[in-house]
Amino acid sequence: LTIPSWLNEKKPSVGVTETVTCSVWLSVLMFIVLGWTAAGAFPHEFGDSADDITSVLTLPSSDVTETTRFAAYLFPPVVLWSGIPVFAIIIRYNLVQEKVCGVGMANLIA
């Protein structure tokens, strides 16, 4: 969804394939580091099981504090909600850039 807007704004000398590939690999690396960090916070909870972090956080016998549980449940909606304004701006920009509708209608749709 964001690539068409980026393609409209990038300089002609910027390579699309290289930039997108680099961005994807950087994102994958960041997700791996985040996952290992989260799993490393509870090494004794996982042991030899195949539990995921959500099941570990809900175990009554775990040493997880209420603050950690609260943060774990708050994180997904905060990430989702913070992305909505960004996508609304991108949708508005694409509608105006491609002359699908005027600024007022694009604001209403976005």
Short mmCIF file of N, CA and C in Angstrom, two decimals:
data_model
loop_
_atom_site.label_atom_id
_atom_site.label_comp_id
_atom_site.label_asym_id
_atom_site.label_seq_id
_atom_site.Cartn_x
_atom_site.Cartn_y
_atom_site.Cartn_z
N LEU A 1 0.83 -1.20 0.00
CA LEU A 1 0.00 0.00 0.00
C LEU A 1 0.87 1.26 0.00
N THR A 2 2.02 1.20 0.65
CA THR A 2 2.84 2.41 0.72
C THR A 2 3.80 2.54 -0.45
N ILE A 3 4.08 1.47 -1.17
CA ILE A 3 5.05 1.54 -2.27
C ILE A 3 4.60 2.46 -3.39
N PRO A 4 3.33 2.46 -3.82
CA PRO A 4 2.97 3.41 -4.88
C PRO A 4 3.24 4.87 -4.51
N SER A 5 2.99 5.24 -3.27
CA SER A 5 3.27 6.61 -2.84
C SER A 5 4.77 6.88 -2.87
N TRP A 6 5.53 5.91 -2.44
CA TRP A 6 6.99 6.06 -2.44
C TRP A 6 7.52 6.16 -3.87
N LEU A 7 6.96 5.37 -4.78
CA LEU A 7 7.40 5.41 -6.18
C LEU A 7 7.14 6.79 -6.80
N ASN A 8 6.06 7.44 -6.40
CA ASN A 8 5.76 8.78 -6.92
C ASN A 8 6.77 9.82 -6.44
N GLU A 9 7.36 9.60 -5.27
CA GLU A 9 8.23 10.60 -4.67
C GLU A 9 9.73 10.32 -4.79
N LYS A 10 10.11 9.11 -5.11
CA LYS A 10 11.53 8.77 -5.15
C LYS A 10 12.23 9.45 -6.32
N LYS A 11 13.54 9.62 -6.16
CA LYS A 11 14.36 10.17 -7.24
C LYS A 11 14.58 9.10 -8.29
N PRO A 12 14.73 9.47 -9.55
CA PRO A 12 14.92 8.47 -10.61
C PRO A 12 16.17 7.61 -10.42
N SER A 13 17.16 8.12 -9.72
CA SER A 13 18.40 7.35 -9.53
C SER A 13 18.30 6.27 -8.46
N VAL A 14 17.21 6.25 -7.70
CA VAL A 14 17.04 5.28 -6.62
C VAL A 14 16.48 3.99 -7.20
N GLY A 15 17.16 2.88 -6.94
CA GLY A 15 16.73 1.58 -7.44
C GLY A 15 15.60 1.01 -6.61
N VAL A 16 14.54 0.58 -7.29
CA VAL A 16 13.37 0.05 -6.58
C VAL A 16 13.67 -1.31 -5.97
N THR A 17 14.21 -2.22 -6.76
CA THR A 17 14.45 -3.57 -6.28
C THR A 17 15.41 -3.58 -5.09
N GLU A 18 16.49 -2.84 -5.19
CA GLU A 18 17.47 -2.81 -4.11
C GLU A 18 16.87 -2.23 -2.83
N THR A 19 16.12 -1.16 -2.98
CA THR A 19 15.55 -0.49 -1.81
C THR A 19 14.51 -1.37 -1.12
N VAL A 20 13.62 -1.98 -1.89
CA VAL A 20 12.58 -2.83 -1.30
C VAL A 20 13.20 -4.08 -0.68
N THR A 21 14.17 -4.69 -1.36
CA THR A 21 14.84 -5.87 -0.82
C THR A 21 15.54 -5.55 0.49
N CYS A 22 16.24 -4.46 0.53
CA CYS A 22 16.94 -4.05 1.76
C CYS A 22 15.94 -3.79 2.89
N SER A 23 14.83 -3.16 2.57
CA SER A 23 13.81 -2.87 3.59
C SER A 23 13.20 -4.16 4.14
N VAL A 24 12.93 -5.11 3.26
CA VAL A 24 12.34 -6.38 3.70
C VAL A 24 13.31 -7.13 4.61
N TRP A 25 14.58 -7.22 4.22
CA TRP A 25 15.55 -7.93 5.05
C TRP A 25 15.77 -7.24 6.39
N LEU A 26 15.77 -5.93 6.39
CA LEU A 26 15.91 -5.20 7.65
C LEU A 26 14.72 -5.47 8.56
N SER A 27 13.52 -5.51 8.01
CA SER A 27 12.32 -5.80 8.80
C SER A 27 12.36 -7.22 9.36
N VAL A 28 12.78 -8.18 8.55
CA VAL A 28 12.89 -9.56 9.01
C VAL A 28 13.89 -9.64 10.17
N LEU A 29 15.02 -9.00 10.02
CA LEU A 29 16.04 -9.00 11.07
C LEU A 29 15.50 -8.39 12.37
N MET A 30 14.77 -7.29 12.24
CA MET A 30 14.21 -6.63 13.43
C MET A 30 13.18 -7.53 14.13
N PHE A 31 12.34 -8.24 13.35
CA PHE A 31 11.37 -9.15 13.95
C PHE A 31 12.07 -10.31 14.66
N ILE A 32 13.15 -10.84 14.08
CA ILE A 32 13.88 -11.92 14.72
C ILE A 32 14.51 -11.45 16.03
N VAL A 33 15.13 -10.29 16.00
CA VAL A 33 15.75 -9.76 17.22
C VAL A 33 14.70 -9.51 18.30
N LEU A 34 13.57 -8.94 17.92
CA LEU A 34 12.50 -8.69 18.88
C LEU A 34 11.98 -10.00 19.48
N GLY A 35 11.80 -11.01 18.64
CA GLY A 35 11.32 -12.31 19.12
C GLY A 35 12.30 -12.98 20.06
N TRP A 36 13.58 -12.96 19.70
CA TRP A 36 14.60 -13.56 20.58
C TRP A 36 14.70 -12.81 21.90
N THR A 37 14.57 -11.49 21.84
CA THR A 37 14.64 -10.70 23.06
C THR A 37 13.47 -11.04 23.98
N ALA A 38 12.28 -11.13 23.41
CA ALA A 38 11.10 -11.47 24.21
C ALA A 38 11.20 -12.88 24.78
N ALA A 39 11.65 -13.82 23.97
CA ALA A 39 11.79 -15.20 24.45
C ALA A 39 12.91 -15.30 25.47
N GLY A 40 13.95 -14.52 25.33
CA GLY A 40 15.06 -14.55 26.27
C GLY A 40 14.70 -14.00 27.64
N ALA A 41 13.64 -13.22 27.69
CA ALA A 41 13.20 -12.68 28.98
C ALA A 41 12.59 -13.76 29.87
N PHE A 42 12.16 -14.87 29.27
CA PHE A 42 11.52 -15.95 30.02
C PHE A 42 12.13 -17.31 29.67
N PRO A 43 13.45 -17.47 29.82
CA PRO A 43 14.07 -18.73 29.40
C PRO A 43 13.60 -19.95 30.21
N HIS A 44 13.36 -19.77 31.49
CA HIS A 44 12.94 -20.89 32.33
C HIS A 44 11.49 -21.28 32.10
N GLU A 45 10.70 -20.37 31.53
CA GLU A 45 9.29 -20.66 31.28
C GLU A 45 9.11 -21.56 30.07
N PHE A 46 9.99 -21.44 29.09
CA PHE A 46 9.83 -22.22 27.87
C PHE A 46 10.36 -23.64 28.03
N GLY A 47 11.54 -23.78 28.61
CA GLY A 47 12.11 -25.12 28.79
C GLY A 47 12.19 -25.87 27.47
N ASP A 48 11.64 -27.09 27.46
CA ASP A 48 11.64 -27.90 26.24
C ASP A 48 10.30 -27.87 25.53
N SER A 49 9.39 -27.04 25.98
CA SER A 49 8.05 -27.03 25.39
C SER A 49 8.02 -26.18 24.12
N ALA A 50 6.93 -26.31 23.42
CA ALA A 50 6.74 -25.56 22.18
C ALA A 50 5.77 -24.40 22.42
N ASP A 51 5.67 -23.93 23.66
CA ASP A 51 4.75 -22.84 23.97
C ASP A 51 5.20 -21.55 23.27
N ASP A 52 4.23 -20.74 22.94
CA ASP A 52 4.58 -19.42 22.41
C ASP A 52 4.51 -18.41 23.56
N ILE A 53 4.91 -17.18 23.28
CA ILE A 53 5.01 -16.16 24.34
C ILE A 53 3.64 -15.84 24.95
N THR A 54 2.59 -15.92 24.14
CA THR A 54 1.25 -15.62 24.66
C THR A 54 0.82 -16.65 25.70
N SER A 55 1.07 -17.92 25.42
CA SER A 55 0.69 -18.94 26.40
C SER A 55 1.53 -18.85 27.66
N VAL A 56 2.79 -18.44 27.54
CA VAL A 56 3.63 -18.26 28.72
C VAL A 56 3.11 -17.10 29.57
N LEU A 57 2.67 -16.04 28.93
CA LEU A 57 2.18 -14.88 29.68
C LEU A 57 0.88 -15.19 30.42
N THR A 58 0.12 -16.17 29.95
CA THR A 58 -1.15 -16.49 30.60
C THR A 58 -1.06 -17.61 31.62
N LEU A 59 0.12 -18.21 31.76
CA LEU A 59 0.28 -19.26 32.76
C LEU A 59 0.17 -18.67 34.17
N PRO A 60 -0.67 -19.24 35.01
CA PRO A 60 -0.79 -18.70 36.38
C PRO A 60 0.47 -18.94 37.21
N SER A 61 1.25 -19.96 36.86
CA SER A 61 2.44 -20.28 37.66
C SER A 61 3.69 -19.52 37.22
N SER A 62 3.58 -18.71 36.18
CA SER A 62 4.77 -18.02 35.68
C SER A 62 5.11 -16.81 36.56
N ASP A 63 6.35 -16.36 36.43
CA ASP A 63 6.83 -15.21 37.21
C ASP A 63 6.56 -13.89 36.50
N VAL A 64 5.57 -13.85 35.66
CA VAL A 64 5.26 -12.67 34.87
C VAL A 64 4.48 -11.68 35.73
N THR A 65 4.93 -10.43 35.72
CA THR A 65 4.24 -9.40 36.51
C THR A 65 2.99 -8.93 35.77
N GLU A 66 2.12 -8.29 36.51
CA GLU A 66 0.91 -7.75 35.90
C GLU A 66 1.24 -6.65 34.88
N THR A 67 2.30 -5.91 35.14
CA THR A 67 2.72 -4.86 34.20
C THR A 67 3.12 -5.47 32.86
N THR A 68 3.84 -6.59 32.90
CA THR A 68 4.24 -7.27 31.67
C THR A 68 3.03 -7.79 30.92
N ARG A 69 2.10 -8.38 31.63
CA ARG A 69 0.87 -8.87 30.98
C ARG A 69 0.08 -7.71 30.37
N PHE A 70 -0.03 -6.63 31.10
CA PHE A 70 -0.75 -5.45 30.60
C PHE A 70 -0.09 -4.93 29.32
N ALA A 71 1.24 -4.81 29.34
CA ALA A 71 1.97 -4.32 28.17
C ALA A 71 1.83 -5.26 26.99
N ALA A 72 1.83 -6.57 27.25
CA ALA A 72 1.70 -7.56 26.17
C ALA A 72 0.33 -7.49 25.51
N TYR A 73 -0.70 -7.25 26.29
CA TYR A 73 -2.04 -7.15 25.71
C TYR A 73 -2.31 -5.77 25.11
N LEU A 74 -1.62 -4.76 25.57
CA LEU A 74 -1.80 -3.40 25.05
C LEU A 74 -1.05 -3.18 23.74
N PHE A 75 0.05 -3.88 23.54
CA PHE A 75 0.92 -3.67 22.38
C PHE A 75 0.20 -3.83 21.03
N PRO A 76 -0.52 -4.94 20.76
CA PRO A 76 -1.14 -5.09 19.43
C PRO A 76 -2.12 -3.99 19.04
N PRO A 77 -3.06 -3.60 19.92
CA PRO A 77 -3.97 -2.52 19.48
C PRO A 77 -3.26 -1.18 19.30
N VAL A 78 -2.25 -0.91 20.12
CA VAL A 78 -1.52 0.36 19.97
C VAL A 78 -0.81 0.40 18.62
N VAL A 79 -0.19 -0.71 18.23
CA VAL A 79 0.48 -0.76 16.93
C VAL A 79 -0.53 -0.59 15.81
N LEU A 80 -1.66 -1.26 15.93
CA LEU A 80 -2.70 -1.15 14.90
C LEU A 80 -3.24 0.26 14.81
N TRP A 81 -3.59 0.84 15.94
CA TRP A 81 -4.19 2.17 15.94
C TRP A 81 -3.21 3.25 15.47
N SER A 82 -1.93 3.08 15.76
CA SER A 82 -0.98 4.10 15.34
C SER A 82 -0.74 4.08 13.83
N GLY A 83 -1.05 2.97 13.18
CA GLY A 83 -0.87 2.89 11.73
C GLY A 83 -2.03 3.45 10.94
N ILE A 84 -3.18 3.59 11.55
CA ILE A 84 -4.37 4.06 10.83
C ILE A 84 -4.18 5.47 10.27
N PRO A 85 -3.68 6.46 11.02
CA PRO A 85 -3.49 7.79 10.43
C PRO A 85 -2.49 7.78 9.27
N VAL A 86 -1.46 6.96 9.35
CA VAL A 86 -0.48 6.88 8.27
C VAL A 86 -1.14 6.39 7.00
N PHE A 87 -1.94 5.33 7.09
CA PHE A 87 -2.60 4.80 5.91
C PHE A 87 -3.65 5.75 5.38
N ALA A 88 -4.31 6.50 6.25
CA ALA A 88 -5.28 7.49 5.78
C ALA A 88 -4.59 8.58 4.96
N ILE A 89 -3.43 9.02 5.41
CA ILE A 89 -2.66 10.03 4.66
C ILE A 89 -2.22 9.47 3.31
N ILE A 90 -1.77 8.22 3.30
CA ILE A 90 -1.32 7.60 2.04
C ILE A 90 -2.49 7.45 1.07
N ILE A 91 -3.64 7.02 1.56
CA ILE A 91 -4.81 6.88 0.70
C ILE A 91 -5.21 8.23 0.12
N ARG A 92 -5.24 9.24 0.96
CA ARG A 92 -5.58 10.59 0.49
C ARG A 92 -4.59 11.05 -0.58
N TYR A 93 -3.31 10.85 -0.32
CA TYR A 93 -2.26 11.26 -1.25
C TYR A 93 -2.42 10.55 -2.59
N ASN A 94 -2.65 9.23 -2.57
CA ASN A 94 -2.80 8.48 -3.81
C ASN A 94 -4.03 8.92 -4.60
N LEU A 95 -5.13 9.17 -3.92
CA LEU A 95 -6.34 9.62 -4.62
C LEU A 95 -6.13 10.97 -5.29
N VAL A 96 -5.46 11.90 -4.60
CA VAL A 96 -5.22 13.24 -5.17
C VAL A 96 -4.16 13.15 -6.27
N GLN A 97 -3.09 12.38 -6.05
CA GLN A 97 -1.99 12.27 -7.01
C GLN A 97 -2.47 11.69 -8.33
N GLU A 98 -3.35 10.69 -8.29
CA GLU A 98 -3.85 10.04 -9.50
C GLU A 98 -5.10 10.73 -10.05
N LYS A 99 -5.48 11.83 -9.43
CA LYS A 99 -6.63 12.63 -9.87
C LYS A 99 -7.93 11.81 -9.95
N VAL A 100 -8.08 10.89 -8.98
CA VAL A 100 -9.30 10.11 -8.89
C VAL A 100 -10.44 10.99 -8.39
N CYS A 101 -10.10 11.89 -7.48
CA CYS A 101 -11.10 12.81 -6.93
C CYS A 101 -10.38 14.05 -6.40
N GLY A 102 -11.15 15.02 -6.00
CA GLY A 102 -10.58 16.24 -5.48
C GLY A 102 -10.11 16.07 -4.05
N VAL A 103 -9.51 17.15 -3.53
CA VAL A 103 -8.95 17.11 -2.19
C VAL A 103 -10.04 16.87 -1.14
N GLY A 104 -11.16 17.55 -1.26
CA GLY A 104 -12.24 17.40 -0.29
C GLY A 104 -12.79 15.97 -0.25
N MET A 105 -13.03 15.38 -1.41
CA MET A 105 -13.53 14.01 -1.47
C MET A 105 -12.47 13.03 -0.98
N ALA A 106 -11.20 13.28 -1.30
CA ALA A 106 -10.13 12.41 -0.83
C ALA A 106 -10.03 12.45 0.70
N ASN A 107 -10.22 13.63 1.29
CA ASN A 107 -10.23 13.74 2.74
C ASN A 107 -11.38 12.93 3.33
N LEU A 108 -12.52 12.98 2.69
CA LEU A 108 -13.69 12.26 3.18
C LEU A 108 -13.48 10.75 3.07
N ILE A 109 -12.94 10.28 1.96
CA ILE A 109 -12.72 8.85 1.77
C ILE A 109 -11.65 8.33 2.72
N ALA A 110 -10.57 9.08 2.84
CA ALA A 110 -9.46 8.64 3.70
C ALA A 110 -9.87 8.72 5.15
#
